[in-house]
mmCIF file of C-alpha atoms in Angstrom:
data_model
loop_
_atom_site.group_PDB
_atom_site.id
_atom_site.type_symbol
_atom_site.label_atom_id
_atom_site.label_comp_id
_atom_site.label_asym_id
_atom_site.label_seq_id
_atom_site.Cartn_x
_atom_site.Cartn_y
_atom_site.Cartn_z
ATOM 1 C CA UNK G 1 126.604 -202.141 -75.838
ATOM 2 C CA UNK G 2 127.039 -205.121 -73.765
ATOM 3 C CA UNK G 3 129.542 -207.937 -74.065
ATOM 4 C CA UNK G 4 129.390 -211.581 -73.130
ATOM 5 C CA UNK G 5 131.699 -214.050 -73.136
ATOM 6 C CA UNK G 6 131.058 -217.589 -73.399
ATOM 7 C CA UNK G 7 132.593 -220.342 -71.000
ATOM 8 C CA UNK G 8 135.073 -221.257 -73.600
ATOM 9 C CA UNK G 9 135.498 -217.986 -74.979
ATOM 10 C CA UNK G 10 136.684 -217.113 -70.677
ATOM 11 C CA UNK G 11 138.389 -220.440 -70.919
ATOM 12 C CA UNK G 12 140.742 -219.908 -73.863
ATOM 13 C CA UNK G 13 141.515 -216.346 -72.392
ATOM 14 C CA UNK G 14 143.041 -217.596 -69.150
ATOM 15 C CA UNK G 15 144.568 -220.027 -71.224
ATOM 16 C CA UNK G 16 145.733 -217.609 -73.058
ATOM 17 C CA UNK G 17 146.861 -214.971 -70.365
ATOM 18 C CA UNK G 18 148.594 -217.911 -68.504
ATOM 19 C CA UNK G 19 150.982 -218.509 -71.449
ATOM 20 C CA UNK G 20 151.817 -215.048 -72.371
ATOM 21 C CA UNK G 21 152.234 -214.499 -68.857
ATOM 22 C CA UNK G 22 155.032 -217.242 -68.643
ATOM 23 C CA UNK G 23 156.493 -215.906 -71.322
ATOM 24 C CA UNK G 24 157.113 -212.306 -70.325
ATOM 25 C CA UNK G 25 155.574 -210.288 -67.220
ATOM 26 C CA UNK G 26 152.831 -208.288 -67.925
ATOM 27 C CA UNK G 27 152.961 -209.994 -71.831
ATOM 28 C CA UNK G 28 149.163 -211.273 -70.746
ATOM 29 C CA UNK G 29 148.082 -208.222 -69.217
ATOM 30 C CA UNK G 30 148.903 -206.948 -72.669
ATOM 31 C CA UNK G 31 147.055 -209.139 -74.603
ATOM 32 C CA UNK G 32 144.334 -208.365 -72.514
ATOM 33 C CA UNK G 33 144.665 -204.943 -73.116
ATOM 34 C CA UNK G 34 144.734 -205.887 -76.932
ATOM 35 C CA UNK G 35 141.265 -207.645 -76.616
ATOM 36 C CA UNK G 36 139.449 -205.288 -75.087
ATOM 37 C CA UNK G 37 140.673 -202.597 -78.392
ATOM 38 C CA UNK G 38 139.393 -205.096 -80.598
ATOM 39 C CA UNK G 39 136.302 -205.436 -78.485
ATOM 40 C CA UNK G 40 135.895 -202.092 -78.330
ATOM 41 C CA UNK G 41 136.197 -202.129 -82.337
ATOM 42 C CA UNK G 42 133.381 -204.661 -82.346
ATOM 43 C CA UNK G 43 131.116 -202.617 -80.105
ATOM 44 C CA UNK G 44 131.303 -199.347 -82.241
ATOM 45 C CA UNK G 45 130.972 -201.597 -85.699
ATOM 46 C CA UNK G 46 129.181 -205.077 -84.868
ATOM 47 C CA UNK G 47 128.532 -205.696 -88.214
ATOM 48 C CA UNK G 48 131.876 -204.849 -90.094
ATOM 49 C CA UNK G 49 134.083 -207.645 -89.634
ATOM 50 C CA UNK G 50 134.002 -210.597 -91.927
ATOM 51 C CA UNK G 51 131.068 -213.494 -91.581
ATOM 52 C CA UNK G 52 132.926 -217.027 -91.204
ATOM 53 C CA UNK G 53 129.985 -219.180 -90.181
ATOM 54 C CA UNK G 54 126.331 -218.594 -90.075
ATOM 55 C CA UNK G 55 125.861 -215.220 -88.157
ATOM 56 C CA UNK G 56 129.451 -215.451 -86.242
ATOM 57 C CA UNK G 57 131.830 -212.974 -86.915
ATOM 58 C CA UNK G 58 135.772 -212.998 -87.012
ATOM 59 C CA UNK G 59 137.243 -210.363 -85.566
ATOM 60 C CA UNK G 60 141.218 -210.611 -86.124
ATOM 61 C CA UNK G 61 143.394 -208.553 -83.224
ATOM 62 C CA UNK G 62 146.037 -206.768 -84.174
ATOM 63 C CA UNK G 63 149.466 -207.514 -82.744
ATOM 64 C CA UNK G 64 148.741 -211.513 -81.112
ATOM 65 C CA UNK G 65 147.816 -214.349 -83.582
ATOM 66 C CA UNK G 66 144.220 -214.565 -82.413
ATOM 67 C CA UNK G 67 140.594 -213.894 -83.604
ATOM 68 C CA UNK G 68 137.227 -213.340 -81.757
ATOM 69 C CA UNK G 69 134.534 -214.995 -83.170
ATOM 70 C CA UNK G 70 131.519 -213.693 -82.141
ATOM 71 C CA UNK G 71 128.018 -213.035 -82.708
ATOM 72 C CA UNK G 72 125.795 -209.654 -82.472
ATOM 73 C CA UNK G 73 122.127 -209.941 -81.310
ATOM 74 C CA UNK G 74 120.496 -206.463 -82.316
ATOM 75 C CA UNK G 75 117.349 -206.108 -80.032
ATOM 76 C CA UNK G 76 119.421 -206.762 -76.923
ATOM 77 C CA UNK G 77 122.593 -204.969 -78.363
ATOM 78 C CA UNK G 78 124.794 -207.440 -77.222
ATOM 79 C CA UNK G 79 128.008 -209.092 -78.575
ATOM 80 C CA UNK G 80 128.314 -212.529 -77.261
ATOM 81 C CA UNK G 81 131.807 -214.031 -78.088
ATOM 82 C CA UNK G 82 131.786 -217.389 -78.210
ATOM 83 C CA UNK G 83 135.842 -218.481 -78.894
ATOM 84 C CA UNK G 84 139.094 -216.460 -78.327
ATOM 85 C CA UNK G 85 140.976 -218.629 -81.117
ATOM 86 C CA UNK G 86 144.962 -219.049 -81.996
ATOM 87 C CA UNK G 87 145.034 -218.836 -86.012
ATOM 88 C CA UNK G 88 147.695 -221.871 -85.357
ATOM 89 C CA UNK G 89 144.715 -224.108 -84.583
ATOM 90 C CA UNK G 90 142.501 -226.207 -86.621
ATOM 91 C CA UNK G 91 139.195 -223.662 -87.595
ATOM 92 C CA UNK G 92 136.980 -226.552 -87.403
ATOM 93 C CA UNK G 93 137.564 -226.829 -83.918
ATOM 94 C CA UNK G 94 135.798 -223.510 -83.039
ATOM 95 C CA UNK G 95 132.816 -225.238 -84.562
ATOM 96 C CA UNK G 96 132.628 -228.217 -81.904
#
């Protein structure tokens, strides 16, 4: 199965690598590491994790305080992830 990411999704992942980064060497290469087990989670069970809005997905990871939100297109067998979002921030914003 394939994965795409959207621009934001790639933007709020450096953003988010560059923080964790500051905050500890190698803390963002972790996270990283942490998204692509959740990704991998995704891949083997598209359809498993909870519905939030229309056909998007959340898909919570495990030890940082962020979801993926993304959708799964069948025929192409594809998960494109739109945001990589902080539960600290508004939800609506994912939305914009």
């Amino acid at each position: 199965m394939k994965v795409q990411l959207s621009e934001e999704a790639e933007n709020d992942l450096a953003s988010a690598y560059d923080w964790y980064e500051e905050k500890l060497l190698d803390l963002g290469v972790d996270f990283l590491k942490e998204l692509v087990s959740a990704l991998d989670s995704a891949k083997s069970r598209p359809l498993a994790f909870q519905l939030v809005y229309q056909n998007y997905h959340r898909l919570p990871m495990r030890r940082f305080p962020y979801v993926i939100l993304y959708t799964y297109a069948e025929r192409e067998h594809t998960l494109y992830v739109y945001r990589v979002f902080h539960t600290g921030q508004n939800p609506s914003r994912w939305k914009k």
